[in-house]
Every structure is written in C-alpha cells, then in structure tokens.
Amino acid sequence: MVSDALEKLYQAAQKENLDIVTCRHYEYDDKTHAVTIPSSAFDLYDTDFLSVPPNSMADLAAFAFASPFGWGKLFRRNIIDKYQLRFPEGAVEDVPFSVFYLVACKKVRKLPDLLVYYRTGRVGSISGKNER
C-alpha cells in the first residue's frame, strides 16, 4: 500500500458513511519487474458510486466480479459482526467473504486513487499455483 492508503480509505468511509470503500491498484510482476495499472470492471461505470442494494442482480454481479477480493478495501466491523461474516477455509476465501459482505451494504464507493500494489508472478504463491 502507499503510505497514506489506509488514511484515505478511512477518511472517505467516515465522510460519506460508506459500508465499503475500495481503490484502484498497481500490479507488480515479480517475474518481469513491470509495474502496470490494470483496467477494471469498475471502468465500465460512469461513476465511482454503485447502487447498493443494486438496481439489479447484474449490478451486484458486476461489482462483485469487478473486485471480489479482500485486499484494497476497508470494511465496517459492525457489518461483519452483525452478520457474523467469516472467511471460509480454502484458497480463495476472500471471494465469498467479499460477496456476502457486499450483499449487506447500503453504500459502496471506489476511490479513483491508486493506493495498493498487488504483486503477481511470485514463485510459491498460492494464487499463482495454477500458473504455467
């Protein structure tokens, strides 16, 4: 994360009473050492606010698949506690957690800021286990 990432996420969540706030990210490839800024399914939206509850299941699916991971987000603890949300055991445990959390949200925002470095291509990584 960039040095002020958590502060920016927290300030946005407090100021706008957000249930979840996320951001854009850089990707760093461990094999090539390239740093890129990937496009996102979020780029399909004209706004960085999404309708939650969504106007349709398609909206919910679009948000969930745009960023189904736990990293790069700030979650409200009271929602986690209220619905007793937990990470299930397994290789992609953050995906079901994030989707179930999203269903409980009323207000979601993606900041346009690049606040996270996501590392790819790392030897021994669980997420890269199936890479060839």
Short mmCIF file of N, CA and C in Angstrom, two decimals:
data_model
loop_
_atom_site.label_atom_id
_atom_site.label_comp_id
_atom_site.label_asym_id
_atom_site.label_seq_id
_atom_site.Cartn_x
_atom_site.Cartn_y
_atom_site.Cartn_z
N MET A 1 0.84 -1.18 0.00
CA MET A 1 0.00 0.00 0.00
C MET A 1 0.89 1.24 0.00
N VAL A 2 0.37 2.31 -0.59
CA VAL A 2 1.08 3.57 -0.49
C VAL A 2 0.95 4.05 0.94
N SER A 3 1.82 4.95 1.37
CA SER A 3 1.92 5.30 2.78
C SER A 3 0.63 5.85 3.40
N ASP A 4 -0.18 6.56 2.65
CA ASP A 4 -1.39 7.13 3.23
C ASP A 4 -2.67 6.42 2.77
N ALA A 5 -2.54 5.20 2.28
CA ALA A 5 -3.68 4.46 1.74
C ALA A 5 -4.79 4.26 2.77
N LEU A 6 -4.45 3.76 3.94
CA LEU A 6 -5.47 3.50 4.96
C LEU A 6 -6.15 4.78 5.41
N GLU A 7 -5.39 5.84 5.53
CA GLU A 7 -5.96 7.13 5.93
C GLU A 7 -6.96 7.62 4.88
N LYS A 8 -6.62 7.51 3.60
CA LYS A 8 -7.53 7.95 2.54
C LYS A 8 -8.81 7.10 2.52
N LEU A 9 -8.66 5.80 2.66
CA LEU A 9 -9.83 4.92 2.68
C LEU A 9 -10.71 5.24 3.89
N TYR A 10 -10.08 5.41 5.04
CA TYR A 10 -10.82 5.69 6.28
C TYR A 10 -11.54 7.03 6.20
N GLN A 11 -10.85 8.06 5.73
CA GLN A 11 -11.46 9.39 5.62
C GLN A 11 -12.68 9.37 4.70
N ALA A 12 -12.57 8.68 3.57
CA ALA A 12 -13.71 8.57 2.65
C ALA A 12 -14.87 7.83 3.31
N ALA A 13 -14.56 6.74 4.00
CA ALA A 13 -15.60 5.95 4.66
C ALA A 13 -16.33 6.78 5.72
N GLN A 14 -15.58 7.54 6.51
CA GLN A 14 -16.18 8.36 7.56
C GLN A 14 -16.99 9.52 6.97
N LYS A 15 -16.40 10.23 6.04
CA LYS A 15 -17.03 11.42 5.46
C LYS A 15 -18.34 11.09 4.75
N GLU A 16 -18.37 9.95 4.07
CA GLU A 16 -19.52 9.61 3.24
C GLU A 16 -20.36 8.47 3.79
N ASN A 17 -20.04 8.04 5.02
CA ASN A 17 -20.77 6.96 5.68
C ASN A 17 -20.86 5.72 4.78
N LEU A 18 -19.71 5.30 4.30
CA LEU A 18 -19.64 4.16 3.38
C LEU A 18 -19.56 2.85 4.16
N ASP A 19 -20.18 1.82 3.60
CA ASP A 19 -20.08 0.49 4.19
C ASP A 19 -18.83 -0.24 3.71
N ILE A 20 -18.42 0.09 2.51
CA ILE A 20 -17.17 -0.46 1.97
C ILE A 20 -16.59 0.58 1.02
N VAL A 21 -15.29 0.73 1.10
CA VAL A 21 -14.59 1.62 0.18
C VAL A 21 -13.38 0.86 -0.35
N THR A 22 -13.18 0.99 -1.64
CA THR A 22 -12.07 0.32 -2.30
C THR A 22 -11.32 1.34 -3.15
N CYS A 23 -10.31 0.91 -3.84
CA CYS A 23 -9.48 1.82 -4.62
C CYS A 23 -8.92 1.10 -5.84
N ARG A 24 -8.25 1.86 -6.66
CA ARG A 24 -7.55 1.26 -7.80
C ARG A 24 -6.19 0.75 -7.31
N HIS A 25 -5.53 -0.04 -8.16
CA HIS A 25 -4.25 -0.60 -7.72
C HIS A 25 -3.25 -0.69 -8.87
N TYR A 26 -2.00 -0.78 -8.48
CA TYR A 26 -0.91 -1.09 -9.40
C TYR A 26 -0.70 -2.60 -9.35
N GLU A 27 -0.19 -3.16 -10.42
CA GLU A 27 0.25 -4.55 -10.39
C GLU A 27 1.76 -4.58 -10.62
N TYR A 28 2.43 -5.31 -9.75
CA TYR A 28 3.87 -5.51 -9.89
C TYR A 28 4.11 -6.97 -10.24
N ASP A 29 4.75 -7.23 -11.37
CA ASP A 29 5.04 -8.59 -11.80
C ASP A 29 6.42 -8.98 -11.31
N ASP A 30 6.45 -9.98 -10.43
CA ASP A 30 7.70 -10.43 -9.83
C ASP A 30 8.67 -11.00 -10.87
N LYS A 31 8.13 -11.57 -11.95
CA LYS A 31 9.00 -12.18 -12.97
C LYS A 31 9.62 -11.14 -13.88
N THR A 32 8.81 -10.16 -14.30
CA THR A 32 9.30 -9.17 -15.27
C THR A 32 9.70 -7.85 -14.62
N HIS A 33 9.30 -7.65 -13.37
CA HIS A 33 9.52 -6.42 -12.62
C HIS A 33 8.77 -5.23 -13.22
N ALA A 34 7.77 -5.51 -14.04
CA ALA A 34 6.97 -4.45 -14.65
C ALA A 34 5.88 -4.01 -13.67
N VAL A 35 5.63 -2.71 -13.65
CA VAL A 35 4.53 -2.14 -12.88
C VAL A 35 3.51 -1.61 -13.87
N THR A 36 2.27 -2.09 -13.74
CA THR A 36 1.22 -1.67 -14.65
C THR A 36 0.01 -1.18 -13.84
N ILE A 37 -0.86 -0.48 -14.52
CA ILE A 37 -2.12 -0.05 -13.94
C ILE A 37 -3.22 -0.76 -14.73
N PRO A 38 -3.76 -1.85 -14.17
CA PRO A 38 -4.74 -2.63 -14.92
C PRO A 38 -6.07 -1.91 -15.03
N SER A 39 -6.79 -2.18 -16.09
CA SER A 39 -8.15 -1.67 -16.18
C SER A 39 -9.01 -2.55 -15.29
N SER A 40 -10.17 -2.09 -14.99
CA SER A 40 -11.04 -2.79 -14.07
C SER A 40 -12.45 -2.78 -14.61
N ALA A 41 -13.25 -3.72 -14.14
CA ALA A 41 -14.66 -3.70 -14.50
C ALA A 41 -15.32 -2.42 -13.98
N PHE A 42 -14.72 -1.80 -12.95
CA PHE A 42 -15.22 -0.51 -12.46
C PHE A 42 -15.18 0.54 -13.56
N ASP A 43 -14.25 0.42 -14.47
CA ASP A 43 -14.11 1.40 -15.54
C ASP A 43 -15.33 1.43 -16.45
N LEU A 44 -16.19 0.43 -16.36
CA LEU A 44 -17.40 0.39 -17.17
C LEU A 44 -18.47 1.33 -16.63
N TYR A 45 -18.32 1.78 -15.39
CA TYR A 45 -19.30 2.65 -14.77
C TYR A 45 -18.92 4.11 -14.97
N ASP A 46 -19.92 4.98 -15.11
CA ASP A 46 -19.68 6.41 -15.26
C ASP A 46 -19.39 7.07 -13.93
N THR A 47 -19.64 6.39 -12.85
CA THR A 47 -19.48 6.96 -11.52
C THR A 47 -18.68 6.01 -10.65
N ASP A 48 -18.10 6.54 -9.59
CA ASP A 48 -17.38 5.67 -8.67
C ASP A 48 -18.28 5.22 -7.52
N PHE A 49 -19.56 5.65 -7.52
CA PHE A 49 -20.53 5.13 -6.57
C PHE A 49 -21.35 4.07 -7.27
N LEU A 50 -21.65 3.02 -6.58
CA LEU A 50 -22.51 1.98 -7.13
C LEU A 50 -23.77 1.90 -6.30
N SER A 51 -24.85 1.56 -6.93
CA SER A 51 -26.13 1.45 -6.27
C SER A 51 -26.16 0.18 -5.44
N VAL A 52 -26.24 0.34 -4.14
CA VAL A 52 -26.32 -0.81 -3.24
C VAL A 52 -27.42 -0.51 -2.23
N PRO A 53 -28.43 -1.34 -2.05
CA PRO A 53 -28.60 -2.55 -2.81
C PRO A 53 -28.67 -2.24 -4.30
N PRO A 54 -28.17 -3.15 -5.09
CA PRO A 54 -28.07 -2.87 -6.52
C PRO A 54 -29.44 -2.78 -7.18
N ASN A 55 -29.49 -2.05 -8.28
CA ASN A 55 -30.73 -1.94 -9.03
C ASN A 55 -31.12 -3.28 -9.64
N SER A 56 -30.14 -4.14 -9.82
CA SER A 56 -30.41 -5.45 -10.42
C SER A 56 -29.35 -6.43 -9.96
N MET A 57 -29.61 -7.69 -10.17
CA MET A 57 -28.60 -8.71 -9.87
C MET A 57 -27.38 -8.52 -10.76
N ALA A 58 -27.60 -7.96 -11.96
CA ALA A 58 -26.47 -7.71 -12.86
C ALA A 58 -25.53 -6.68 -12.25
N ASP A 59 -26.09 -5.64 -11.57
CA ASP A 59 -25.25 -4.64 -10.91
C ASP A 59 -24.43 -5.28 -9.79
N LEU A 60 -25.09 -6.13 -9.00
CA LEU A 60 -24.39 -6.81 -7.91
C LEU A 60 -23.28 -7.69 -8.46
N ALA A 61 -23.58 -8.44 -9.49
CA ALA A 61 -22.58 -9.33 -10.08
C ALA A 61 -21.43 -8.52 -10.66
N ALA A 62 -21.74 -7.40 -11.29
CA ALA A 62 -20.68 -6.56 -11.88
C ALA A 62 -19.75 -6.05 -10.79
N PHE A 63 -20.32 -5.60 -9.66
CA PHE A 63 -19.46 -5.11 -8.58
C PHE A 63 -18.66 -6.25 -7.97
N ALA A 64 -19.33 -7.36 -7.72
CA ALA A 64 -18.65 -8.50 -7.10
C ALA A 64 -17.50 -9.00 -7.96
N PHE A 65 -17.71 -9.06 -9.27
CA PHE A 65 -16.65 -9.56 -10.14
C PHE A 65 -15.63 -8.49 -10.48
N ALA A 66 -15.99 -7.21 -10.31
CA ALA A 66 -15.03 -6.13 -10.55
C ALA A 66 -13.92 -6.19 -9.51
N SER A 67 -14.27 -6.57 -8.31
CA SER A 67 -13.28 -6.58 -7.23
C SER A 67 -13.74 -7.51 -6.11
N PRO A 68 -13.65 -8.81 -6.33
CA PRO A 68 -14.18 -9.75 -5.33
C PRO A 68 -13.19 -10.08 -4.21
N PHE A 69 -12.06 -9.44 -4.18
CA PHE A 69 -11.00 -9.81 -3.25
C PHE A 69 -11.04 -8.93 -2.00
N GLY A 70 -10.45 -9.42 -0.94
CA GLY A 70 -10.45 -8.69 0.32
C GLY A 70 -9.43 -7.56 0.37
N TRP A 71 -8.36 -7.67 -0.39
CA TRP A 71 -7.31 -6.65 -0.32
C TRP A 71 -7.76 -5.36 -1.02
N GLY A 72 -7.22 -4.26 -0.56
CA GLY A 72 -7.52 -2.97 -1.18
C GLY A 72 -8.88 -2.41 -0.79
N LYS A 73 -9.45 -2.90 0.30
CA LYS A 73 -10.76 -2.45 0.74
C LYS A 73 -10.74 -2.14 2.23
N LEU A 74 -11.66 -1.28 2.61
CA LEU A 74 -11.89 -1.03 4.02
C LEU A 74 -13.33 -1.44 4.31
N PHE A 75 -13.50 -2.36 5.27
CA PHE A 75 -14.81 -2.91 5.63
C PHE A 75 -15.23 -2.34 6.99
N ARG A 76 -16.52 -2.21 7.20
CA ARG A 76 -17.05 -1.80 8.51
C ARG A 76 -17.17 -3.02 9.41
N ARG A 77 -16.57 -2.93 10.56
CA ARG A 77 -16.58 -4.04 11.51
C ARG A 77 -18.00 -4.38 11.97
N ASN A 78 -18.84 -3.36 12.16
CA ASN A 78 -20.18 -3.65 12.68
C ASN A 78 -21.00 -4.51 11.70
N ILE A 79 -20.75 -4.41 10.41
CA ILE A 79 -21.44 -5.26 9.44
C ILE A 79 -20.92 -6.70 9.55
N ILE A 80 -19.61 -6.82 9.69
CA ILE A 80 -19.01 -8.15 9.86
C ILE A 80 -19.57 -8.83 11.11
N ASP A 81 -19.66 -8.08 12.21
CA ASP A 81 -20.17 -8.64 13.45
C ASP A 81 -21.67 -8.93 13.37
N LYS A 82 -22.43 -7.99 12.82
CA LYS A 82 -23.89 -8.15 12.75
C LYS A 82 -24.29 -9.42 11.99
N TYR A 83 -23.61 -9.69 10.88
CA TYR A 83 -23.95 -10.84 10.06
C TYR A 83 -23.03 -12.04 10.29
N GLN A 84 -22.15 -11.91 11.27
CA GLN A 84 -21.21 -12.98 11.64
C GLN A 84 -20.45 -13.51 10.42
N LEU A 85 -19.96 -12.57 9.62
CA LEU A 85 -19.23 -12.94 8.41
C LEU A 85 -17.83 -13.40 8.77
N ARG A 86 -17.40 -14.48 8.16
CA ARG A 86 -16.06 -15.02 8.40
C ARG A 86 -15.49 -15.50 7.07
N PHE A 87 -14.18 -15.58 7.02
CA PHE A 87 -13.51 -16.13 5.84
C PHE A 87 -13.56 -17.64 5.92
N PRO A 88 -14.15 -18.31 4.92
CA PRO A 88 -14.14 -19.78 4.95
C PRO A 88 -12.73 -20.28 4.64
N GLU A 89 -12.46 -21.51 5.01
CA GLU A 89 -11.16 -22.09 4.70
C GLU A 89 -11.08 -22.41 3.22
N GLY A 90 -9.92 -22.22 2.64
CA GLY A 90 -9.73 -22.54 1.22
C GLY A 90 -8.83 -21.53 0.55
N ALA A 91 -8.55 -21.79 -0.71
CA ALA A 91 -7.59 -20.98 -1.45
C ALA A 91 -8.11 -19.60 -1.82
N VAL A 92 -9.41 -19.47 -2.06
CA VAL A 92 -9.97 -18.17 -2.46
C VAL A 92 -11.00 -17.70 -1.43
N GLU A 93 -10.63 -17.77 -0.17
CA GLU A 93 -11.56 -17.48 0.91
C GLU A 93 -12.05 -16.03 0.92
N ASP A 94 -11.30 -15.10 0.33
CA ASP A 94 -11.74 -13.71 0.35
C ASP A 94 -12.89 -13.44 -0.61
N VAL A 95 -13.05 -14.24 -1.64
CA VAL A 95 -14.12 -14.01 -2.63
C VAL A 95 -15.50 -14.21 -2.00
N PRO A 96 -15.81 -15.35 -1.37
CA PRO A 96 -17.14 -15.48 -0.77
C PRO A 96 -17.37 -14.46 0.35
N PHE A 97 -16.35 -14.18 1.15
CA PHE A 97 -16.49 -13.17 2.21
C PHE A 97 -16.89 -11.83 1.60
N SER A 98 -16.18 -11.39 0.57
CA SER A 98 -16.45 -10.09 -0.05
C SER A 98 -17.85 -10.03 -0.67
N VAL A 99 -18.27 -11.09 -1.31
CA VAL A 99 -19.60 -11.11 -1.93
C VAL A 99 -20.69 -11.07 -0.86
N PHE A 100 -20.57 -11.88 0.19
CA PHE A 100 -21.57 -11.86 1.26
C PHE A 100 -21.58 -10.51 1.97
N TYR A 101 -20.41 -9.93 2.17
CA TYR A 101 -20.33 -8.61 2.79
C TYR A 101 -21.05 -7.58 1.92
N LEU A 102 -20.81 -7.61 0.63
CA LEU A 102 -21.41 -6.65 -0.29
C LEU A 102 -22.93 -6.69 -0.24
N VAL A 103 -23.50 -7.87 -0.11
CA VAL A 103 -24.96 -8.01 -0.05
C VAL A 103 -25.52 -7.23 1.15
N ALA A 104 -24.75 -7.11 2.22
CA ALA A 104 -25.20 -6.42 3.43
C ALA A 104 -24.99 -4.90 3.37
N CYS A 105 -24.35 -4.41 2.33
CA CYS A 105 -24.00 -2.99 2.24
C CYS A 105 -25.14 -2.12 1.74
N LYS A 106 -25.08 -0.84 2.15
CA LYS A 106 -26.01 0.16 1.62
C LYS A 106 -25.29 1.18 0.75
N LYS A 107 -24.02 1.44 1.05
CA LYS A 107 -23.30 2.46 0.28
C LYS A 107 -21.86 2.01 0.04
N VAL A 108 -21.49 1.99 -1.23
CA VAL A 108 -20.19 1.48 -1.68
C VAL A 108 -19.53 2.54 -2.54
N ARG A 109 -18.23 2.68 -2.41
CA ARG A 109 -17.52 3.61 -3.28
C ARG A 109 -16.15 3.08 -3.63
N LYS A 110 -15.74 3.37 -4.86
CA LYS A 110 -14.38 3.10 -5.31
C LYS A 110 -13.68 4.44 -5.48
N LEU A 111 -12.59 4.63 -4.75
CA LEU A 111 -11.80 5.84 -4.93
C LEU A 111 -11.01 5.73 -6.22
N PRO A 112 -10.80 6.83 -6.92
CA PRO A 112 -10.03 6.77 -8.16
C PRO A 112 -8.52 6.66 -7.90
N ASP A 113 -8.11 6.82 -6.65
CA ASP A 113 -6.70 6.81 -6.27
C ASP A 113 -6.08 5.42 -6.42
N LEU A 114 -4.84 5.39 -6.84
CA LEU A 114 -4.04 4.15 -6.89
C LEU A 114 -3.35 4.02 -5.54
N LEU A 115 -3.85 3.12 -4.69
CA LEU A 115 -3.37 3.05 -3.31
C LEU A 115 -2.71 1.73 -2.94
N VAL A 116 -2.84 0.72 -3.79
CA VAL A 116 -2.34 -0.61 -3.45
C VAL A 116 -1.43 -1.13 -4.55
N TYR A 117 -0.37 -1.82 -4.15
CA TYR A 117 0.48 -2.56 -5.08
C TYR A 117 0.13 -4.04 -4.93
N TYR A 118 -0.33 -4.64 -6.02
CA TYR A 118 -0.67 -6.06 -5.99
C TYR A 118 0.44 -6.81 -6.72
N ARG A 119 1.04 -7.75 -6.03
CA ARG A 119 2.20 -8.49 -6.56
C ARG A 119 1.74 -9.75 -7.27
N THR A 120 2.17 -9.95 -8.51
CA THR A 120 1.83 -11.14 -9.28
C THR A 120 3.10 -11.88 -9.69
N GLY A 121 2.94 -13.11 -10.11
CA GLY A 121 4.07 -13.88 -10.64
C GLY A 121 5.07 -14.33 -9.61
N ARG A 122 4.70 -14.29 -8.33
CA ARG A 122 5.64 -14.67 -7.27
C ARG A 122 5.71 -16.19 -7.15
N VAL A 123 6.90 -16.74 -7.21
CA VAL A 123 7.12 -18.18 -7.08
C VAL A 123 6.64 -18.62 -5.69
N GLY A 124 5.85 -19.69 -5.67
CA GLY A 124 5.37 -20.23 -4.41
C GLY A 124 4.06 -19.63 -3.93
N SER A 125 3.54 -18.66 -4.65
CA SER A 125 2.30 -18.02 -4.24
C SER A 125 1.12 -18.97 -4.43
N ILE A 126 0.21 -19.00 -3.47
CA ILE A 126 -0.99 -19.83 -3.59
C ILE A 126 -1.84 -19.37 -4.77
N SER A 127 -1.96 -18.04 -4.95
CA SER A 127 -2.81 -17.55 -6.03
C SER A 127 -2.21 -17.83 -7.40
N GLY A 128 -0.93 -18.08 -7.47
CA GLY A 128 -0.29 -18.39 -8.74
C GLY A 128 -0.03 -19.87 -8.93
N LYS A 129 -0.63 -20.68 -8.07
CA LYS A 129 -0.38 -22.12 -8.07
C LYS A 129 -0.66 -22.80 -9.42
N ASN A 130 -1.70 -22.32 -10.10
CA ASN A 130 -2.07 -22.95 -11.36
C ASN A 130 -1.44 -22.30 -12.58
N GLU A 131 -0.58 -21.29 -12.36
CA GLU A 131 0.08 -20.65 -13.50
C GLU A 131 1.06 -21.63 -14.14
N ARG A 132 1.20 -21.54 -15.44
CA ARG A 132 2.13 -22.44 -16.15
C ARG A 132 3.17 -21.64 -16.86
#
